[in-house]
Coordinates of C-alpha atoms in Angstrom, one line a residue:
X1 CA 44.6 -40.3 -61.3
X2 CA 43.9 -44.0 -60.9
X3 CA 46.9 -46.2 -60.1
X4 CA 48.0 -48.6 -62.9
X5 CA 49.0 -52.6 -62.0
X6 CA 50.9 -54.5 -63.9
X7 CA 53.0 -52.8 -66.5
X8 CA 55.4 -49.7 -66.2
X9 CA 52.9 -46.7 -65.5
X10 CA 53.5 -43.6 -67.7
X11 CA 52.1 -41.4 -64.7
X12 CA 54.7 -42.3 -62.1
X13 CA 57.3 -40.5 -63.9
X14 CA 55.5 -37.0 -65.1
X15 CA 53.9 -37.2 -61.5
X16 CA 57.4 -37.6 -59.9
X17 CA 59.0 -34.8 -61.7
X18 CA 56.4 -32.5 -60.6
X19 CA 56.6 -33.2 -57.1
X20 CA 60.4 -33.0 -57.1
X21 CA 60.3 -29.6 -58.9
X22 CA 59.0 -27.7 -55.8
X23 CA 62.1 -25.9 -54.7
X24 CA 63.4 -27.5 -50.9
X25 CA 66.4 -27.5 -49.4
X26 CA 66.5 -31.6 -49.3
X27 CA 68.3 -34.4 -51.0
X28 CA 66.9 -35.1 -54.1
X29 CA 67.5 -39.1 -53.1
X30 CA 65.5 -38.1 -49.8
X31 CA 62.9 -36.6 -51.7
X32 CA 62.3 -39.0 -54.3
X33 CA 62.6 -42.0 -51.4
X34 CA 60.0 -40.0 -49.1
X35 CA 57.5 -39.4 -52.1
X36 CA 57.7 -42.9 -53.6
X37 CA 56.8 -44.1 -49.6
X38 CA 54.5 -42.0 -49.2
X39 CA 53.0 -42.8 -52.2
X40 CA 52.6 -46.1 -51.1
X41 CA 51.1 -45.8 -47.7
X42 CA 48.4 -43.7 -49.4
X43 CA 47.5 -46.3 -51.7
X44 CA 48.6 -44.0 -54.9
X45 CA 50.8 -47.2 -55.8
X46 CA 49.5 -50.3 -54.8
X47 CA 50.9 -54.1 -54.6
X48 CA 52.2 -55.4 -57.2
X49 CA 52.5 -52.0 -59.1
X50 CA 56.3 -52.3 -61.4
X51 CA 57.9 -48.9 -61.0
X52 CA 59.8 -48.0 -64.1
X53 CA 63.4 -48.7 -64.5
X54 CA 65.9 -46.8 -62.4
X55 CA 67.4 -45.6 -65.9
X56 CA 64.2 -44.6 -67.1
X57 CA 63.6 -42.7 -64.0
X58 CA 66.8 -40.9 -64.0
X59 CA 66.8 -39.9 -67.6
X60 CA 63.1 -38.7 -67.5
X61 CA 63.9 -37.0 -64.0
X62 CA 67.0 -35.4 -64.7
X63 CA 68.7 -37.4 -62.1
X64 CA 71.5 -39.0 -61.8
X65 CA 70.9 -42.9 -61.5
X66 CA 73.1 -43.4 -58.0
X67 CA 70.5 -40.9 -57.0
X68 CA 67.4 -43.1 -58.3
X69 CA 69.3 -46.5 -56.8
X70 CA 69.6 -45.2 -53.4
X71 CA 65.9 -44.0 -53.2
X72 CA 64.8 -47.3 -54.5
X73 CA 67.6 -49.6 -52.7
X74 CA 66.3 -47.9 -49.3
X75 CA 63.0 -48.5 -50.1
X76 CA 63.3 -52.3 -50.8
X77 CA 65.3 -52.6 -47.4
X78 CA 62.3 -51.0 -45.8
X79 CA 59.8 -53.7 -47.9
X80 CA 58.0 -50.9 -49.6
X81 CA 59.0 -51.9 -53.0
X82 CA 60.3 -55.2 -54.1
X83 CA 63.0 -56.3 -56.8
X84 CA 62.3 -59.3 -58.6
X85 CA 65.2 -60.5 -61.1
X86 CA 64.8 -60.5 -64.6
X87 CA 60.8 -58.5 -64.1
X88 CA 62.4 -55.0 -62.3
X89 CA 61.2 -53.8 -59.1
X90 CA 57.3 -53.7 -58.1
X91 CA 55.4 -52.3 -55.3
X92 CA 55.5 -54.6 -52.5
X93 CA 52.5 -56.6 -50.9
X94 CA 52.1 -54.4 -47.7
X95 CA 48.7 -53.6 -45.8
X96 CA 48.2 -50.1 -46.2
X97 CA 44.6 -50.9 -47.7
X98 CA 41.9 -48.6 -46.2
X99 CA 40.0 -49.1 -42.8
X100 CA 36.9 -48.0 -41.3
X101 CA 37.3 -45.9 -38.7
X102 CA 34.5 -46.1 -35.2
X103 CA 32.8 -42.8 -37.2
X104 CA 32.6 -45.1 -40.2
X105 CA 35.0 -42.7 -41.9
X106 CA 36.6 -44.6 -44.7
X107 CA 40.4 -43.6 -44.5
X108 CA 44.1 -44.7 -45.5
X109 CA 45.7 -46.7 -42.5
X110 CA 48.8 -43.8 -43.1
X111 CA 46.3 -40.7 -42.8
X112 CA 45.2 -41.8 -39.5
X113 CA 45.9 -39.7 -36.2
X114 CA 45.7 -40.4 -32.5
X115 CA 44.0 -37.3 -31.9
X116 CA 40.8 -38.1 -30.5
X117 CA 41.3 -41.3 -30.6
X118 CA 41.4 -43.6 -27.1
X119 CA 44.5 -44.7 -27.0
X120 CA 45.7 -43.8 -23.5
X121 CA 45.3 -46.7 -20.4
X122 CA 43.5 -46.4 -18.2
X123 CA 46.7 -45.5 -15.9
X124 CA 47.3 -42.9 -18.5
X125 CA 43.9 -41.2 -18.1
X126 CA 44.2 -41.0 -13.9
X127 CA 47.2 -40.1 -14.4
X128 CA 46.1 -36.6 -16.7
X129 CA 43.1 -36.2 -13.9
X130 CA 46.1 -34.7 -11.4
X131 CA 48.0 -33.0 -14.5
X132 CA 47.8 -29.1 -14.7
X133 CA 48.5 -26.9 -17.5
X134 CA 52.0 -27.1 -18.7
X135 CA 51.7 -23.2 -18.3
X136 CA 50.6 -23.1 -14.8
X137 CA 54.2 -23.3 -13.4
X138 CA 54.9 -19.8 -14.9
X139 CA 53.9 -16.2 -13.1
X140 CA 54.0 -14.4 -9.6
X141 CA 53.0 -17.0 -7.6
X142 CA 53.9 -20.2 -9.2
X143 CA 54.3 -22.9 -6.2
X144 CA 57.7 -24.5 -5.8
X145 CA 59.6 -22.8 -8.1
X146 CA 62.9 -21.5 -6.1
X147 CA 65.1 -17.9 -6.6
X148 CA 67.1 -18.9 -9.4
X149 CA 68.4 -15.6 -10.0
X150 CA 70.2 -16.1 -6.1
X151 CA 71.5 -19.6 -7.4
X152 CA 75.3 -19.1 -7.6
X153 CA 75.8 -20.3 -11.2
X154 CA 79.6 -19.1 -11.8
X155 CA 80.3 -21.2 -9.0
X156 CA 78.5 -24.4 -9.8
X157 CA 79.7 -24.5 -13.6
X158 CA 83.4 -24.6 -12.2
X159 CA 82.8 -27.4 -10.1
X160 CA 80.6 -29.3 -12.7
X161 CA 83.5 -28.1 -15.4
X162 CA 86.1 -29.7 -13.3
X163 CA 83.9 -32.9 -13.0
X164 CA 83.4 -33.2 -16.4
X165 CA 86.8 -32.6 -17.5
X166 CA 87.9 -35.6 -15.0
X167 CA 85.4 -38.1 -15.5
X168 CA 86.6 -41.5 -15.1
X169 CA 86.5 -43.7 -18.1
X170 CA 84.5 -46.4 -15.5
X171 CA 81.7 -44.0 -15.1
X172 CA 80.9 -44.1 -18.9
X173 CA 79.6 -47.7 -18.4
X174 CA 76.3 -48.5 -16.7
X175 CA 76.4 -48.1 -13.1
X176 CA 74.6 -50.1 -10.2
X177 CA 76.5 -48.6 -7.0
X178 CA 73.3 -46.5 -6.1
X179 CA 74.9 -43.1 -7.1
X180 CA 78.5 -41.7 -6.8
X181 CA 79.9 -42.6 -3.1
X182 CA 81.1 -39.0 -2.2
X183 CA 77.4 -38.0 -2.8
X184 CA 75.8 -40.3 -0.6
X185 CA 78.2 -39.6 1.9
X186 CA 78.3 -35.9 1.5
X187 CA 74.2 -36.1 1.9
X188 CA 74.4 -38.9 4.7
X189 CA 76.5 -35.7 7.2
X190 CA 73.8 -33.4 6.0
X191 CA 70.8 -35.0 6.9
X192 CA 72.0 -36.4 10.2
X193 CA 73.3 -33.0 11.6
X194 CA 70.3 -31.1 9.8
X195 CA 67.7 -33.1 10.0
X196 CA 68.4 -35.9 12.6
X197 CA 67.9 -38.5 9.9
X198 CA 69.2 -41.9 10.9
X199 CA 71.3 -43.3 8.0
X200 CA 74.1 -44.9 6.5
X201 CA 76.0 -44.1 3.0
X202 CA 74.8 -47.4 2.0
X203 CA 71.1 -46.6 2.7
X204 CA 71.1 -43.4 0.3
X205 CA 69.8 -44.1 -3.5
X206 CA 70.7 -41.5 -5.8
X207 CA 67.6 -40.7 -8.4
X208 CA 67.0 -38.1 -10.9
X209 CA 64.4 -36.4 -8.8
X210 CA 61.2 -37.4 -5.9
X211 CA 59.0 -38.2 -8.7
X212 CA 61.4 -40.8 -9.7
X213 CA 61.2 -42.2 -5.9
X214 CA 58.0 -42.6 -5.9
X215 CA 57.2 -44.6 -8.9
X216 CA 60.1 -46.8 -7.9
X217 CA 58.5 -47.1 -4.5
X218 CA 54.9 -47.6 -6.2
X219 CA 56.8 -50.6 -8.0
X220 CA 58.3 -52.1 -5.5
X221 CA 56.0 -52.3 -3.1
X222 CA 52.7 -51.6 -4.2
X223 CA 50.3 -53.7 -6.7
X224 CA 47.4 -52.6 -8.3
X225 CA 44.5 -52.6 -5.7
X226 CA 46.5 -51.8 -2.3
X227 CA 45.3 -48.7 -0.3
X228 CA 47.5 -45.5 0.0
X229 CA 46.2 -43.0 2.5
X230 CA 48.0 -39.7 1.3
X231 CA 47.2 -36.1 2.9
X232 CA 43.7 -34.4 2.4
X233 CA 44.5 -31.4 1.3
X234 CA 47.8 -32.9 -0.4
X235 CA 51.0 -32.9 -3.1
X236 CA 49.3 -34.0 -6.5
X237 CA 52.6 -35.6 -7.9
X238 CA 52.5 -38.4 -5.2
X239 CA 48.5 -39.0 -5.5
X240 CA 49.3 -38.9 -9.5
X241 CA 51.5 -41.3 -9.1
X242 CA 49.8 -43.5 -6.5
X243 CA 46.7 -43.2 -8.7
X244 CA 48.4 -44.4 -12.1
X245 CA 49.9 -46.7 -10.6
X246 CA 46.7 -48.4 -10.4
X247 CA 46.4 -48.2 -5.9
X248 CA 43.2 -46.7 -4.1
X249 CA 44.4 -43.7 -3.2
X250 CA 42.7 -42.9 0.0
X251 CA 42.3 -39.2 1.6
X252 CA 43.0 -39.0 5.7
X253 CA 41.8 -35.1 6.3
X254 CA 44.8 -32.7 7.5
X255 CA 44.5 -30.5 10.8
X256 CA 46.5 -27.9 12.3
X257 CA 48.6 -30.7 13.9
X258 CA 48.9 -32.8 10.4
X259 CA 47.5 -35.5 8.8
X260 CA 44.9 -36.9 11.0
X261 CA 45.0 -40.9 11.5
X262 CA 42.4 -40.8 13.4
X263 CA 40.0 -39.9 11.1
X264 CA 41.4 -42.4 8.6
X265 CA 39.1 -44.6 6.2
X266 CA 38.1 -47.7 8.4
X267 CA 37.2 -50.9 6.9
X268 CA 38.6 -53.0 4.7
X269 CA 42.3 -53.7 3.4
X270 CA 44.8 -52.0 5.3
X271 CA 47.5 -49.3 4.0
X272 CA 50.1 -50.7 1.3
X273 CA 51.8 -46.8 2.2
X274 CA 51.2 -43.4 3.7
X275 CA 52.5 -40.6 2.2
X276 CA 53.3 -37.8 4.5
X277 CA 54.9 -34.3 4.1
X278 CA 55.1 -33.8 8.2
X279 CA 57.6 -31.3 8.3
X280 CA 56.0 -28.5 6.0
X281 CA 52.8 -30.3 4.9
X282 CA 52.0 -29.3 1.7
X283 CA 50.3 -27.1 0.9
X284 CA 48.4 -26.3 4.1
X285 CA 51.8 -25.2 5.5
X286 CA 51.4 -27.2 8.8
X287 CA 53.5 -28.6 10.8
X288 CA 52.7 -32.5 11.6
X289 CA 52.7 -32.5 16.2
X290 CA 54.8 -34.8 17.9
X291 CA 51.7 -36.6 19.2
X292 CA 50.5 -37.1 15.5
X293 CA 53.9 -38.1 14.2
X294 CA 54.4 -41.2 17.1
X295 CA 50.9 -41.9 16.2
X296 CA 51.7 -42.5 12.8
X297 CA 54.3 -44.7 13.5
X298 CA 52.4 -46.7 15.6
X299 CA 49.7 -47.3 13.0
X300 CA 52.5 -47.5 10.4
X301 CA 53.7 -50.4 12.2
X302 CA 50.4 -51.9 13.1
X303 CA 49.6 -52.4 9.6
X304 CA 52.3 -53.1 8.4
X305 CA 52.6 -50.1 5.8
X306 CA 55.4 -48.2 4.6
X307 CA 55.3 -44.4 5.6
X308 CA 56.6 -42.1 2.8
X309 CA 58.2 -39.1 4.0
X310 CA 58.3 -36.4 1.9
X311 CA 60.6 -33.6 2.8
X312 CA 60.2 -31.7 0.1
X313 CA 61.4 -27.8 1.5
X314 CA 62.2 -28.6 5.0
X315 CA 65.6 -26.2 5.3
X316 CA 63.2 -23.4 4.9
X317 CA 62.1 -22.2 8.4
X318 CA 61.7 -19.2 9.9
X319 CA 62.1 -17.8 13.6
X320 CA 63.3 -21.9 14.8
X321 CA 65.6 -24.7 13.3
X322 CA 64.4 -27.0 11.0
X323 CA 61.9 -29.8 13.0
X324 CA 63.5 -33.2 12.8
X325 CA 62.4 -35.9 10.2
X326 CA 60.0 -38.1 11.0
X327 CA 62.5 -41.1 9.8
X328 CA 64.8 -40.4 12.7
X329 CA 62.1 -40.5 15.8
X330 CA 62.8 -44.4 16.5
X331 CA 64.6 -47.7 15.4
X332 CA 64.0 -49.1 12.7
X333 CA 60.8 -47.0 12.0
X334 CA 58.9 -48.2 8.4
X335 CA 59.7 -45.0 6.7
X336 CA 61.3 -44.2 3.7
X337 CA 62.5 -40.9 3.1
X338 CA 62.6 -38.4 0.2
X339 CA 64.2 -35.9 -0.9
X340 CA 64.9 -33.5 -3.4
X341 CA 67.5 -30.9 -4.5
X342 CA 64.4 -29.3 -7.1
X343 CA 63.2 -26.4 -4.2
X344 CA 66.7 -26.0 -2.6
X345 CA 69.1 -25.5 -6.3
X346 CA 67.1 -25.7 -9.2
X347 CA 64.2 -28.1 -10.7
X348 CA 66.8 -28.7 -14.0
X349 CA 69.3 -30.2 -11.7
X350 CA 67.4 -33.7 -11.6
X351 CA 68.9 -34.9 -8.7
X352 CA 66.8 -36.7 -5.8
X353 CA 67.0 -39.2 -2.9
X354 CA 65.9 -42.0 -1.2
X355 CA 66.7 -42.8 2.5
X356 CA 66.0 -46.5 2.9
X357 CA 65.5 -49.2 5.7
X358 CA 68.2 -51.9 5.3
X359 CA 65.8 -54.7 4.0
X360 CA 65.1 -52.5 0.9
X361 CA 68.3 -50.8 0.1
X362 CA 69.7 -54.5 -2.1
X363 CA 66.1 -54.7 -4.0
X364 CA 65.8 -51.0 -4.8
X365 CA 69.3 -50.3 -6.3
X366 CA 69.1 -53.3 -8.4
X367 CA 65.6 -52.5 -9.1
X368 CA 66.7 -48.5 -10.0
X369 CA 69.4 -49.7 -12.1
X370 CA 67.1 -52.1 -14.4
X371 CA 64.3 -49.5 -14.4
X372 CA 66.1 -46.2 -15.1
X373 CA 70.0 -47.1 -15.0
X374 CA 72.2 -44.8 -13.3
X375 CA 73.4 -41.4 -14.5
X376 CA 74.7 -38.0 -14.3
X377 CA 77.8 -39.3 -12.2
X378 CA 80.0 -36.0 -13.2
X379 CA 77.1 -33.5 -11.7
X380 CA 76.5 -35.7 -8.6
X381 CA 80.7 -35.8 -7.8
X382 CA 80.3 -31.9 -8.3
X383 CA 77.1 -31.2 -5.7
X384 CA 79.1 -33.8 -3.2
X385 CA 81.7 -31.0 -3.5
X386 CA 79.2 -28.3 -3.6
X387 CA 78.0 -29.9 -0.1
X388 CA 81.5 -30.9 1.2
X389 CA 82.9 -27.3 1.0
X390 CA 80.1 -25.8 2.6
X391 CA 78.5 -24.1 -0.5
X392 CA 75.4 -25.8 -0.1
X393 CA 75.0 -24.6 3.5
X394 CA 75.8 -21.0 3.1
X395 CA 73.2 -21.3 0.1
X396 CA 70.7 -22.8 2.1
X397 CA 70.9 -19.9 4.6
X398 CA 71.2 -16.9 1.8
X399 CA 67.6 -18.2 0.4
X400 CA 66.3 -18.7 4.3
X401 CA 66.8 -15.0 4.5
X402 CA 65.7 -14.4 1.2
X403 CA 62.6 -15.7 1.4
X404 CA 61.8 -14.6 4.3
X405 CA 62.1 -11.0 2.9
X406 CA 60.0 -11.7 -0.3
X407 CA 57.2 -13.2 2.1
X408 CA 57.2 -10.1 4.1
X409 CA 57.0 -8.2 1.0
X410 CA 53.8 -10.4 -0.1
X411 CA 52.1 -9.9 3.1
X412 CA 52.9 -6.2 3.1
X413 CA 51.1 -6.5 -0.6
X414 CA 48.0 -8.2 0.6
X415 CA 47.6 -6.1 3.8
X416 CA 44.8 -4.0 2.7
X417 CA 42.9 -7.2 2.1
X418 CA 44.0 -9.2 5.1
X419 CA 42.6 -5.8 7.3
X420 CA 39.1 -6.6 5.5
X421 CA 39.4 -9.9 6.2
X422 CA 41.5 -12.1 3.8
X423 CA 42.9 -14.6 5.8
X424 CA 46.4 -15.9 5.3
X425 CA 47.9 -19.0 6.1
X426 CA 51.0 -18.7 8.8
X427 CA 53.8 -18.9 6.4
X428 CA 56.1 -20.7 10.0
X429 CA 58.3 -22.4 7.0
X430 CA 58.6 -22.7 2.6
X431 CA 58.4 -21.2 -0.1
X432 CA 54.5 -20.0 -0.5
X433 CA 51.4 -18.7 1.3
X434 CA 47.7 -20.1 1.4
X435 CA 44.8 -17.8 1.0
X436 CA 42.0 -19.1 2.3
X437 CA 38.9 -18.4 0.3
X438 CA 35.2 -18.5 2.0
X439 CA 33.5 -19.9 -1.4
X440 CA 34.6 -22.0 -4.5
X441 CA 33.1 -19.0 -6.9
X442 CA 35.5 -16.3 -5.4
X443 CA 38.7 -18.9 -5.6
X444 CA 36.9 -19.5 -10.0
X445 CA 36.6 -15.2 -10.1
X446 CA 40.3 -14.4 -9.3
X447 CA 41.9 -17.4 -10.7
X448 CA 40.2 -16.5 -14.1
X449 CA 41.3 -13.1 -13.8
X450 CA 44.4 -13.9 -13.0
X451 CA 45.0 -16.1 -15.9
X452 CA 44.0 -12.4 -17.7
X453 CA 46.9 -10.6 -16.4
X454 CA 49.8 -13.5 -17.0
X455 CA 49.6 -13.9 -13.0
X456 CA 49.8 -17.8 -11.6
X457 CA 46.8 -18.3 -9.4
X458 CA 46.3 -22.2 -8.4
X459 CA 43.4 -23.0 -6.7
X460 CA 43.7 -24.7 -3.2
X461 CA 40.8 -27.3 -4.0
X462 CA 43.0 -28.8 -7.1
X463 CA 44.8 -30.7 -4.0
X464 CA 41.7 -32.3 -2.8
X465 CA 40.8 -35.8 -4.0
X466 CA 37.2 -35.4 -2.9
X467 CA 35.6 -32.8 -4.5
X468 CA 34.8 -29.8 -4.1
X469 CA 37.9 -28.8 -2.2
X470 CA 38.3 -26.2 -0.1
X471 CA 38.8 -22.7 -1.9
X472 CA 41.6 -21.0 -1.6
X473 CA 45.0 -19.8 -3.4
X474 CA 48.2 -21.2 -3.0
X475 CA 50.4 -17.8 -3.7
X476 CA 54.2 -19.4 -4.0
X477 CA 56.7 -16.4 -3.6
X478 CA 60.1 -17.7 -3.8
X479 CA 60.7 -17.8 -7.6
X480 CA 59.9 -13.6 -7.8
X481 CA 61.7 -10.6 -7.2
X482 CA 60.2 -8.8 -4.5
X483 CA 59.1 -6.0 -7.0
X484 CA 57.2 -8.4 -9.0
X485 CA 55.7 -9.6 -5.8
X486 CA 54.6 -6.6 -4.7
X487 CA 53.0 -5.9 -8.3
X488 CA 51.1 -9.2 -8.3
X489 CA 50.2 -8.9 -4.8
X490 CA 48.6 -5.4 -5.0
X491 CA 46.8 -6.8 -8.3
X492 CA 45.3 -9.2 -6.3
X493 CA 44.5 -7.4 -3.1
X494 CA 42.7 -5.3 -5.2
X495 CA 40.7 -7.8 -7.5
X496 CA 39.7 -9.7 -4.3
X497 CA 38.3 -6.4 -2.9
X498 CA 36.5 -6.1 -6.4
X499 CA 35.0 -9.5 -6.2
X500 CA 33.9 -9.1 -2.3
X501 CA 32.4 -6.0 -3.1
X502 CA 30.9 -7.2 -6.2
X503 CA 29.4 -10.6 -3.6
X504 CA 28.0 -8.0 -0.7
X505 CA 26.5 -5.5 -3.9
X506 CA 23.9 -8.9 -5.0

């Protein structure tokens, strides 16, 4: 039906009362307001339209006025409709008039989608380049996903209960201190006995998580352009990051000794940062030498770059105590330090760190509080207690043992293939296992067959910035019971038999 201007349109009313005689659990003053907009954004009435009277309306609609006058009062707040004294109330002059779209689809401003549509930055579309499914995390061997089902909950929700129940009134405002003082305190004694970190409370920002620490450092001390070298085969959250941020994003090529400087890219600008994961470098597994990690250092300091040391699982070793952090090997070293309580508690916990040299500790908190204000006081005050009373450490060593079992039991799994020649990587330290893979179509075959079965399979090449990467599978095994491990594992000793065989038969 073609819109009437001008004078009170007989339509509006028979047309209202058959759209408000659908049976709906709504208002009727919502449903009348949301059809009279809509109605406009489509075009149906246009500017300058006169609506008829909100007694005409109510008695033709079986409403009560209040009803009409609230619908229409909201709607002239919004500027849909206007109310001119003495004339009654008319459609408003408002743009919803229709556009071309690039297909030279003629369309209502209000129908349009942003499906299909490019509307992401270009930041935004690097950034999806180093984004997996949303359901890759779930399965048998999704990497870094911790044993949640050892995580002592009864126990954490008293201390967070307590917390909560005596939060201080101060704590409800915004905060700027860096995260609460017991925490950073709490952590400061951890790392130094555990990890030989060098540290003050002071030096210890409190963020909700690693990925948070390294877009602030991105911010801080990157701009668009700079050079990051980050590890070749390496974590994609940092290069994500790094990359949206708008940096090159360089590849050095990791060894059995680490990330290799030597083999860095020469020529032109120098580093901005260096991302590192030396103690456990994921997700090659290996462990950065002492002669690579002074080397670092030394080039670290030559350029003048900032190494960022990720130390992302690094209370899980087996057979030898943790190795040292890379922060703590000299004075004043250019290295900022991250870490995460994701792999040790639980991803939903939120909570991350930053260890950082004394010239950056005033810019980053201020910076931190601007950017992403402070938060979740009541659960940091209960993990400083967590830590302080030792909780934290007995957990620690309860999942060191644990999976340290649940590896075995993966191995044990995948012995039949490792016999004919599957090679595995030397599992020293985390929370998963490489499989290295002698061609790109055998790591496609099993990952595609895996996605079949509901078992996680990511492929080692997704971690390499030049493409093709190497094949293989990274096969995490702390997040499953050892019965589901041993399930996945025989699947896939089997199917990689299956493909070999099906290779040698061509």
């Amino acid at each position: 039906m073609e819109p009437v201007v001008g004078d009170e349109a007989d339509w509006v009313s028979e047309a209202l009362g058959l759209e408000l005689a659908s049976p709906t659990s709504a208002p009727l003053a919502q449903r009348l307001y949301q059809t009279l907009r809509r109605w406009v954004q489509e075009g149906r009435l246009v500017s300058g339209q006169r609506l008829p009277s909100s007694r005409r309306l109510a008695r033709e609609l079986s409403l009560g006025r209040n009803t009409v006058l609230a619908a229409i009062d909201q709607l002239i707040a919004e500027g849909f409709l206007e109310s001119r004294p003495g004339a009654g109330t008319f459609v408003a002059d408002v743009a919803f008039e229709s556009v071309t779209s690039q297909s030279g689809e003629t369309r209502p401003l209000a129908d349009r989608t942003l499906v299909g549509e490019a509307v992401l930055s270009s930041r935004g579309v690097r950034l999806l380049e180093f984004c997996a499914s949303l359901d890759d995390r779930f399965g048998a061997f999704a990497p870094g996903v911790p044993a949640l089902d050892r995580f002592p909950h009864a126990l954490w929700q008293r201390l967070l209960r307590r917390h909560l129940h005596a939060t201080p009134t101060q704590w409800l405002d915004y905060q700027a201190q860096g995260g609460v003082p017991a925490l950073r305190e709490a952590l400061c004694d951890y790392l130094r006995l555990s990890r030989s970190v060098r540290c003050r409370p002071d030096q210890v920002l409190i963020l909700q998580g690693a990925q948070q620490g390294f877009e602030l450092i991105a911010r801080m001390l990157g701009d668009v352009g700079d050079r990051v070298w980050v590890e070749e085969p390496g974590y994609n959250g940092a290069q994500a990051c790094f990359s949206a941020a708008g940096f090159e994003v360089e590849a050095v090529p990791v060894d059995a000794e680490g990330m290799s400087v030597e083999r860095a890219p020469v020529g032109g600008a120098s580093p901005r940062l260096i991302h590192v994961t030396p103690s456990h470098q994921y997700p090659s597994g290996v462990t950065m030498s002492l002669a690579r990690r002074l080397a670092l250092l030394e080039v670290a300091e030559r350029h003048r770059a900032w190494i960022v040391e990720d130390d992302y699982d690094s209370e899980f070793r087996y057979g030898q105590r943790p190795i040292a952090a890379l922060q703590g090997l000299v004075d004043g070293a250019r290295v900022i330090y991250v870490g995460t309580f994701s792999k040790v508690l639980y991803p939903g916990l939120r909570l991350g760190y930053l260890v950082l040299p004394d010239p950056l500790v005033v810019p980053f908190r201020r910076a931190n509080a601007r950017l992403h204000r402070e938060g979740q006081y009541p659960m940091q005050a209960a993990l400083a207690e967590f830590i302080a009373q030792g909780h934290f450490s007995r957990h620690v060593r309860r999942m060191r043992d644990c999976y340290r079992r649940r590896q075995a039991r993966l191995r044990e799994a995948l012995a039949p293939a490792v016999a004919h020649g599957l090679r595995l990587s030397e599992g020293q330290a985390g929370m998963h296992l490489v499989a290295w893979l002698d061609d790109p179509e055998t790591e496609r075959t099993l990952v595609a067959r895996a996605a079949g079965q509901g078992v996680t399979l990511s492929p080692l090449s997704r971690y390499y910035l030049r493409r093709p990467g190497r094949p293989g599978l990274v096969l995490g095994y702390a997040g499953a019971c050892e019965d589901e491990i041993e399930r996945a594992g025989s699947w896939l000793a089997r199917e990689w038999a299956a493909v070999i065989g099906d290779r040698s038969c061509r």
